[in-house]
Amino acid sequence: MKLSDLRIGTKLGAAFAAIVVMTMALGLFAWSQLGAINNNVVDLASNWLPSIRVLGEIQDTLGQIRRAEGQHVIATVPEEKKAQEERTRKLVQLLGEQEKRYEAMLTPPERPIYAEYQQHRQAYLASSEKLAALSSQGEDKLPDTRAYFNGEARSTMQATFADVQKLADINLKGADDSFRRSQDRYAQTLVWVAVAVALSLVLLQLLAWLALLRTLHVILGWRPVLLVPWVFALFTPLGLPGFAWWAAGLNSLPMLAALAWVCGDAILLVRTGNPRYVWTGCLAYLGGLLFFEKSAVIPFTAFAVCWLLIYVTGTGSLKSVWRKGLRLWLGLLTITIGWIGVYLLVVNQKRWTLDLAMTWELLARSVTHGLVPTLAGGPWDWQRWAPASPWAVPGPAVMALGWLVLAAVVAVSFARKQRLGPVWLAAVGYVVACQVPIYLMRSSKFTALELAQTLRYLSDLVVVLALLAAVAFCAPNRSKLLDDSPRRRIVVASAATLF
């Protein structure tokens, strides 16, 4: 069986399963890598760094013993010499305690050098005792004392210090290796997570556009004109900000898939009465709500698309749409009521504004600088002030071209098709409805108008416009001027390619 032989629903299920499996694999991979990084950090914090600290203390204690020897040599009265001998005794005791702490952290590479250190340290302490005895014999032995101090006592001390330095070098290298391994793991994890995130965005986008293709097929069948709304949805810059980074994609793309899927299930339920579409529609809607609160518009959009399709084709009425799809409408309504209750309990939303003037300005800016230029492939230019989202910066040319395209589409649609008034009203209504709640929740008198140019919250409008365009193509013709012909197919394919 070829991939092209599979039903769209099967492909959608496979895409969703791939996303779930990839998300689980990403979680397991991140967990294992974090464990490896944590092991390196624990090794660094519990072994190498404490060993370095204790070796520093040992080195300091040995230095104090050496200074006590010098003070003993230059002391002129017995009391001073006794004081230095007592000081040396306490320092040797402290050295023993420090060595016990260090021995608990020994690693295999350190053991041979530590054995050498113990031999040299023993020799050094023995020479220290001999030096103290020689120094205590008085000024008559002062030349011999100085010679011994600068000779054997110094050489044994230097050998001991050299061993401590070798041990410190081993621990410094171990700390560097642990740090380097942590950095390498972090870099590898970052790369793989970035790849997985990018791949998940692509799969989510594929899921959304396959769901849209399914619903367009439900409305239009496999006709060349299907390319018009689908190519517009695939390539319009209007949907780009909803896909530009993972957080935005994780919000919008599941909603787009749920929106297209529920609309398709609603149409099929009204047509066939198959109860399967009630369950799949409700599950898809619930999945969309888990990612984006804006998914609450899906039931109303699905009902509107169903009614408009029935209206333009003249195959039913508003009452029949309600009656045939009642199980789905009640299921979606029940889910919406339950979700609203949970949302109000969990989310503390206190940012509603009543600045209607600012809301109107933002809405108008989103149309003139956002929606209309994208009809001509705009905005052609983007700007960004970190850390804000990028926003569209259309020039006068693309804005004028966008208005011309809009005027041409409106004129041709009314000249070619009948019963399109409600379809256009639904498109205008959704443009307002999909933005006003966002502006009321996320704006104030200090909000910059560039918020309306980010286009992030218009990605669902792409799906709705594509579905409404498909519905419009089902309306009865006013004339035969643009009926299906090889010339029209060439024009449609060329326009889609150009866009």
Short mmCIF file of C-alpha atoms in Angstrom, two decimals, residues 151-452:
data_model
loop_
_atom_site.label_atom_id
_atom_site.label_comp_id
_atom_site.label_asym_id
_atom_site.label_seq_id
_atom_site.Cartn_x
_atom_site.Cartn_y
_atom_site.Cartn_z
CA GLY A 151 69.59 21.92 53.82
CA GLU A 152 67.84 18.69 54.72
CA ALA A 153 64.80 20.37 56.33
CA ARG A 154 64.25 22.47 53.25
CA SER A 155 64.67 19.59 50.77
CA THR A 156 62.21 17.33 52.62
CA MET A 157 59.77 20.23 52.88
CA GLN A 158 60.06 20.96 49.15
CA ALA A 159 59.48 17.28 48.28
CA THR A 160 56.36 17.26 50.46
CA PHE A 161 55.05 20.47 48.89
CA ALA A 162 55.73 19.08 45.41
CA ASP A 163 53.59 16.02 46.20
CA VAL A 164 50.75 18.22 47.42
CA GLN A 165 50.97 20.24 44.21
CA LYS A 166 50.84 17.06 42.10
CA LEU A 167 47.71 15.97 43.96
CA ALA A 168 46.18 19.41 43.43
CA ASP A 169 46.98 19.23 39.70
CA ILE A 170 45.21 15.86 39.44
CA ASN A 171 42.13 17.26 41.15
CA LEU A 172 42.17 20.40 39.03
CA LYS A 173 42.32 18.24 35.92
CA GLY A 174 39.46 16.10 37.24
CA ALA A 175 37.40 19.21 37.91
CA ASP A 176 38.16 20.54 34.43
CA ASP A 177 37.21 17.20 32.87
CA SER A 178 33.90 17.09 34.77
CA PHE A 179 33.13 20.64 33.74
CA ARG A 180 34.04 19.91 30.11
CA ARG A 181 31.88 16.78 30.07
CA SER A 182 28.98 18.77 31.48
CA GLN A 183 29.44 21.45 28.82
CA ASP A 184 29.67 18.84 26.07
CA ARG A 185 26.51 17.11 27.28
CA TYR A 186 24.74 20.45 27.55
CA ALA A 187 25.76 21.43 24.01
CA GLN A 188 24.70 18.04 22.61
CA THR A 189 21.40 18.20 24.47
CA LEU A 190 20.78 21.73 23.26
CA VAL A 191 21.34 20.69 19.65
CA TRP A 192 19.13 17.62 19.85
CA VAL A 193 16.38 19.46 21.72
CA ALA A 194 16.51 22.25 19.12
CA VAL A 195 16.22 19.67 16.35
CA ALA A 196 13.35 17.94 18.14
CA VAL A 197 11.56 21.25 18.74
CA ALA A 198 11.93 22.22 15.08
CA LEU A 199 10.74 18.79 13.99
CA SER A 200 7.77 18.95 16.36
CA LEU A 201 6.80 22.32 14.89
CA VAL A 202 6.97 20.85 11.41
CA LEU A 203 4.86 17.85 12.46
CA LEU A 204 2.33 20.08 14.22
CA GLN A 205 2.14 22.24 11.12
CA LEU A 206 1.69 19.11 8.99
CA LEU A 207 -1.07 17.93 11.34
CA ALA A 208 -2.85 21.28 11.09
CA TRP A 209 -2.67 21.52 7.31
CA LEU A 210 -3.66 17.88 6.77
CA ALA A 211 -6.70 18.51 8.97
CA LEU A 212 -7.50 21.56 6.86
CA LEU A 213 -7.02 19.56 3.63
CA ARG A 214 -9.41 16.93 4.96
CA THR A 215 -12.13 19.51 5.64
CA LEU A 216 -11.58 21.26 2.31
CA HIS A 217 -11.99 17.87 0.66
CA VAL A 218 -15.18 17.28 2.63
CA ILE A 219 -16.52 20.60 1.32
CA LEU A 220 -15.18 20.66 -2.25
CA GLY A 221 -14.10 17.13 -3.09
CA TRP A 222 -10.95 16.58 -5.14
CA ARG A 223 -11.40 19.57 -7.44
CA PRO A 224 -8.60 21.82 -8.77
CA VAL A 225 -10.27 24.81 -7.12
CA LEU A 226 -9.34 23.24 -3.76
CA LEU A 227 -5.84 24.55 -4.43
CA VAL A 228 -6.98 28.15 -3.99
CA PRO A 229 -7.89 28.09 -0.26
CA TRP A 230 -5.29 25.46 0.61
CA VAL A 231 -2.35 27.24 -1.05
CA PHE A 232 -3.47 30.51 0.55
CA ALA A 233 -3.52 28.84 3.97
CA LEU A 234 -0.14 27.16 3.43
CA PHE A 235 1.80 30.17 2.20
CA THR A 236 0.17 33.32 3.52
CA PRO A 237 2.45 35.26 5.90
CA LEU A 238 -0.63 35.76 8.07
CA GLY A 239 0.08 32.40 9.71
CA LEU A 240 3.84 32.81 9.97
CA PRO A 241 4.11 34.36 13.49
CA GLY A 242 2.04 31.51 14.92
CA PHE A 243 4.75 29.13 13.71
CA ALA A 244 7.88 31.22 14.27
CA TRP A 245 8.84 29.89 17.72
CA TRP A 246 7.92 26.87 19.80
CA ALA A 247 5.75 28.58 22.43
CA ALA A 248 3.63 30.25 19.75
CA GLY A 249 3.40 27.05 17.71
CA LEU A 250 2.45 25.02 20.78
CA ASN A 251 -0.40 27.49 21.31
CA SER A 252 -1.73 27.93 17.83
CA LEU A 253 -1.00 24.81 15.77
CA PRO A 254 -3.02 22.32 17.89
CA MET A 255 -5.88 24.81 17.82
CA LEU A 256 -5.70 25.06 14.02
CA ALA A 257 -5.79 21.28 13.70
CA ALA A 258 -8.74 21.06 16.12
CA LEU A 259 -10.57 23.90 14.35
CA ALA A 260 -10.28 22.29 10.92
CA TRP A 261 -11.04 18.80 12.24
CA VAL A 262 -14.18 19.78 14.20
CA CYS A 263 -15.53 21.73 11.21
CA GLY A 264 -15.02 18.67 9.02
CA ASP A 265 -16.65 16.34 11.55
CA ALA A 266 -19.60 18.71 11.95
CA ILE A 267 -20.23 18.76 8.19
CA LEU A 268 -19.94 14.98 7.95
CA LEU A 269 -22.27 14.47 10.91
CA VAL A 270 -24.92 16.72 9.36
CA ARG A 271 -24.54 14.85 6.07
CA THR A 272 -24.39 11.26 7.29
CA GLY A 273 -25.61 11.19 10.88
CA ASN A 274 -22.71 8.86 11.79
CA PRO A 275 -22.23 9.14 15.60
CA ARG A 276 -18.49 8.54 15.20
CA TYR A 277 -18.10 12.19 14.27
CA VAL A 278 -19.58 13.25 17.60
CA TRP A 279 -16.82 11.48 19.53
CA THR A 280 -13.93 12.49 17.25
CA GLY A 281 -15.15 16.09 17.09
CA CYS A 282 -15.42 16.38 20.88
CA LEU A 283 -12.00 14.79 21.41
CA ALA A 284 -10.38 17.12 18.87
CA TYR A 285 -12.03 20.13 20.51
CA LEU A 286 -10.86 19.06 23.95
CA GLY A 287 -7.32 18.63 22.60
CA GLY A 288 -7.37 22.16 21.20
CA LEU A 289 -8.55 23.60 24.53
CA LEU A 290 -5.61 21.99 26.30
CA PHE A 291 -3.22 24.20 24.32
CA PHE A 292 -4.98 27.53 23.72
CA GLU A 293 -7.96 29.16 25.43
CA LYS A 294 -8.88 30.75 22.10
CA SER A 295 -10.04 27.29 21.00
CA ALA A 296 -13.34 28.13 22.72
CA VAL A 297 -14.45 29.71 19.42
CA ILE A 298 -14.34 26.34 17.63
CA PRO A 299 -17.96 25.23 18.33
CA PHE A 300 -19.38 28.52 17.05
CA THR A 301 -17.12 28.46 13.99
CA ALA A 302 -18.07 24.85 13.19
CA PHE A 303 -21.79 25.65 13.46
CA ALA A 304 -21.39 28.74 11.25
CA VAL A 305 -19.43 26.84 8.58
CA CYS A 306 -22.05 24.06 8.56
CA TRP A 307 -24.93 26.47 8.22
CA LEU A 308 -23.22 28.57 5.55
CA LEU A 309 -22.48 25.46 3.49
CA ILE A 310 -26.11 24.35 3.76
CA TYR A 311 -27.26 27.88 2.95
CA VAL A 312 -25.17 28.47 -0.17
CA THR A 313 -25.96 25.02 -1.59
CA GLY A 314 -29.64 25.29 -0.70
CA THR A 315 -29.72 21.81 0.85
CA GLY A 316 -31.14 22.63 4.25
CA SER A 317 -31.92 25.24 6.86
CA LEU A 318 -30.58 26.57 10.12
CA LYS A 319 -33.02 24.33 11.98
CA SER A 320 -31.84 21.22 10.14
CA VAL A 321 -28.20 21.99 10.91
CA TRP A 322 -29.05 22.32 14.60
CA ARG A 323 -31.17 19.18 14.64
CA LYS A 324 -28.84 16.89 12.67
CA GLY A 325 -25.75 17.99 14.58
CA LEU A 326 -27.45 18.29 17.98
CA ARG A 327 -25.33 15.58 19.66
CA LEU A 328 -22.14 17.28 18.59
CA TRP A 329 -23.34 20.77 19.53
CA LEU A 330 -24.40 19.57 23.00
CA GLY A 331 -21.11 17.71 23.47
CA LEU A 332 -19.07 20.77 22.49
CA LEU A 333 -21.23 22.98 24.73
CA THR A 334 -20.75 20.65 27.70
CA ILE A 335 -16.99 20.62 27.22
CA THR A 336 -16.98 24.43 26.91
CA ILE A 337 -18.93 24.93 30.13
CA GLY A 338 -16.66 22.55 32.04
CA TRP A 339 -13.55 24.15 30.59
CA ILE A 340 -14.75 27.67 31.50
CA GLY A 341 -15.26 26.55 35.10
CA VAL A 342 -11.75 25.09 35.32
CA TYR A 343 -10.27 28.12 33.56
CA LEU A 344 -11.85 30.58 36.00
CA LEU A 345 -10.58 28.53 38.95
CA VAL A 346 -7.03 28.20 37.66
CA VAL A 347 -6.37 31.44 35.80
CA ASN A 348 -6.48 34.72 37.69
CA GLN A 349 -7.34 37.01 34.78
CA LYS A 350 -7.62 40.60 36.02
CA ARG A 351 -6.27 42.45 33.02
CA TRP A 352 -9.49 43.21 31.19
CA THR A 353 -9.60 46.76 29.89
CA LEU A 354 -12.56 48.92 28.96
CA ASP A 355 -10.49 51.20 26.75
CA LEU A 356 -12.66 50.74 23.68
CA ALA A 357 -10.89 53.51 21.78
CA MET A 358 -7.55 51.68 22.07
CA THR A 359 -9.24 48.40 21.15
CA TRP A 360 -10.68 49.99 18.00
CA GLU A 361 -7.29 51.46 17.05
CA LEU A 362 -5.61 48.07 17.48
CA LEU A 363 -8.33 46.35 15.46
CA ALA A 364 -8.07 48.89 12.64
CA ARG A 365 -4.27 48.63 12.63
CA SER A 366 -4.44 44.82 12.44
CA VAL A 367 -6.58 45.12 9.28
CA THR A 368 -4.68 47.90 7.50
CA HIS A 369 -1.14 46.81 8.45
CA GLY A 370 -1.70 43.09 9.06
CA LEU A 371 -4.53 41.34 7.25
CA VAL A 372 -4.87 43.33 4.03
CA PRO A 373 -1.15 43.35 3.02
CA THR A 374 -0.97 39.56 3.45
CA LEU A 375 -3.58 39.17 0.70
CA ALA A 376 -0.86 40.32 -1.68
CA GLY A 377 1.86 38.20 -0.07
CA GLY A 378 2.94 41.03 2.26
CA PRO A 379 4.09 42.56 4.50
CA TRP A 380 7.51 42.09 2.79
CA ASP A 381 9.27 43.57 5.82
CA TRP A 382 9.45 42.70 9.53
CA GLN A 383 10.99 44.43 12.52
CA ARG A 384 11.67 43.38 16.08
CA TRP A 385 12.67 44.99 19.36
CA ALA A 386 14.04 42.26 21.62
CA PRO A 387 12.48 40.60 23.51
CA ALA A 388 9.20 41.55 21.81
CA SER A 389 7.62 39.50 19.02
CA PRO A 390 8.39 40.47 15.41
CA TRP A 391 5.79 42.67 13.79
CA ALA A 392 4.84 43.37 10.20
CA VAL A 393 5.99 46.65 8.65
CA PRO A 394 4.22 46.86 5.29
CA GLY A 395 5.09 49.66 2.92
CA PRO A 396 2.54 51.82 1.05
CA ALA A 397 2.93 49.75 -2.12
CA VAL A 398 2.01 46.39 -0.58
CA MET A 399 -0.79 47.99 1.46
CA ALA A 400 -2.30 49.49 -1.69
CA LEU A 401 -1.84 46.22 -3.56
CA GLY A 402 -3.55 44.36 -0.74
CA TRP A 403 -6.60 46.61 -0.91
CA LEU A 404 -6.72 46.12 -4.69
CA VAL A 405 -6.61 42.34 -4.27
CA LEU A 406 -9.36 42.49 -1.65
CA ALA A 407 -11.54 44.67 -3.87
CA ALA A 408 -10.97 42.36 -6.84
CA VAL A 409 -11.82 39.24 -4.81
CA VAL A 410 -15.02 40.84 -3.46
CA ALA A 411 -16.06 42.06 -6.91
CA VAL A 412 -15.34 38.77 -8.69
CA SER A 413 -17.00 36.70 -5.95
CA PHE A 414 -20.27 38.67 -6.11
CA ALA A 415 -20.18 38.78 -9.89
CA ARG A 416 -19.57 35.03 -10.14
CA LYS A 417 -21.49 33.55 -7.18
CA GLN A 418 -24.87 33.89 -5.50
CA ARG A 419 -25.74 33.90 -1.76
CA LEU A 420 -22.31 35.12 -0.62
CA GLY A 421 -23.53 37.94 1.61
CA PRO A 422 -23.60 35.82 4.80
CA VAL A 423 -20.23 34.30 3.92
CA TRP A 424 -18.57 37.70 3.70
CA LEU A 425 -20.34 38.85 6.87
CA ALA A 426 -19.02 35.75 8.65
CA ALA A 427 -15.47 36.52 7.46
CA VAL A 428 -15.70 40.13 8.70
CA GLY A 429 -17.28 38.99 11.96
CA TYR A 430 -14.52 36.49 12.64
CA VAL A 431 -11.84 39.11 11.91
CA VAL A 432 -13.36 41.14 14.74
CA ALA A 433 -14.25 38.25 17.06
CA CYS A 434 -10.82 36.58 16.94
CA GLN A 435 -9.02 39.78 17.97
CA VAL A 436 -11.21 41.85 20.27
CA PRO A 437 -10.93 39.48 23.31
CA ILE A 438 -7.14 39.46 22.94
CA TYR A 439 -6.97 43.25 22.84
CA LEU A 440 -9.35 43.58 25.78
CA MET A 441 -7.22 41.19 27.86
CA ARG A 442 -3.74 42.28 26.79
CA SER A 443 -3.86 46.00 26.15
CA SER A 444 -4.01 49.25 28.06
CA LYS A 445 -3.61 52.94 27.32
CA PHE A 446 0.15 52.36 27.21
CA THR A 447 -0.02 49.55 24.63
CA ALA A 448 1.88 50.19 21.41
CA LEU A 449 -0.11 49.78 18.20
CA GLU A 450 2.62 47.44 16.96
CA LEU A 451 0.89 44.74 19.02
CA ALA A 452 -1.71 44.53 16.27
#
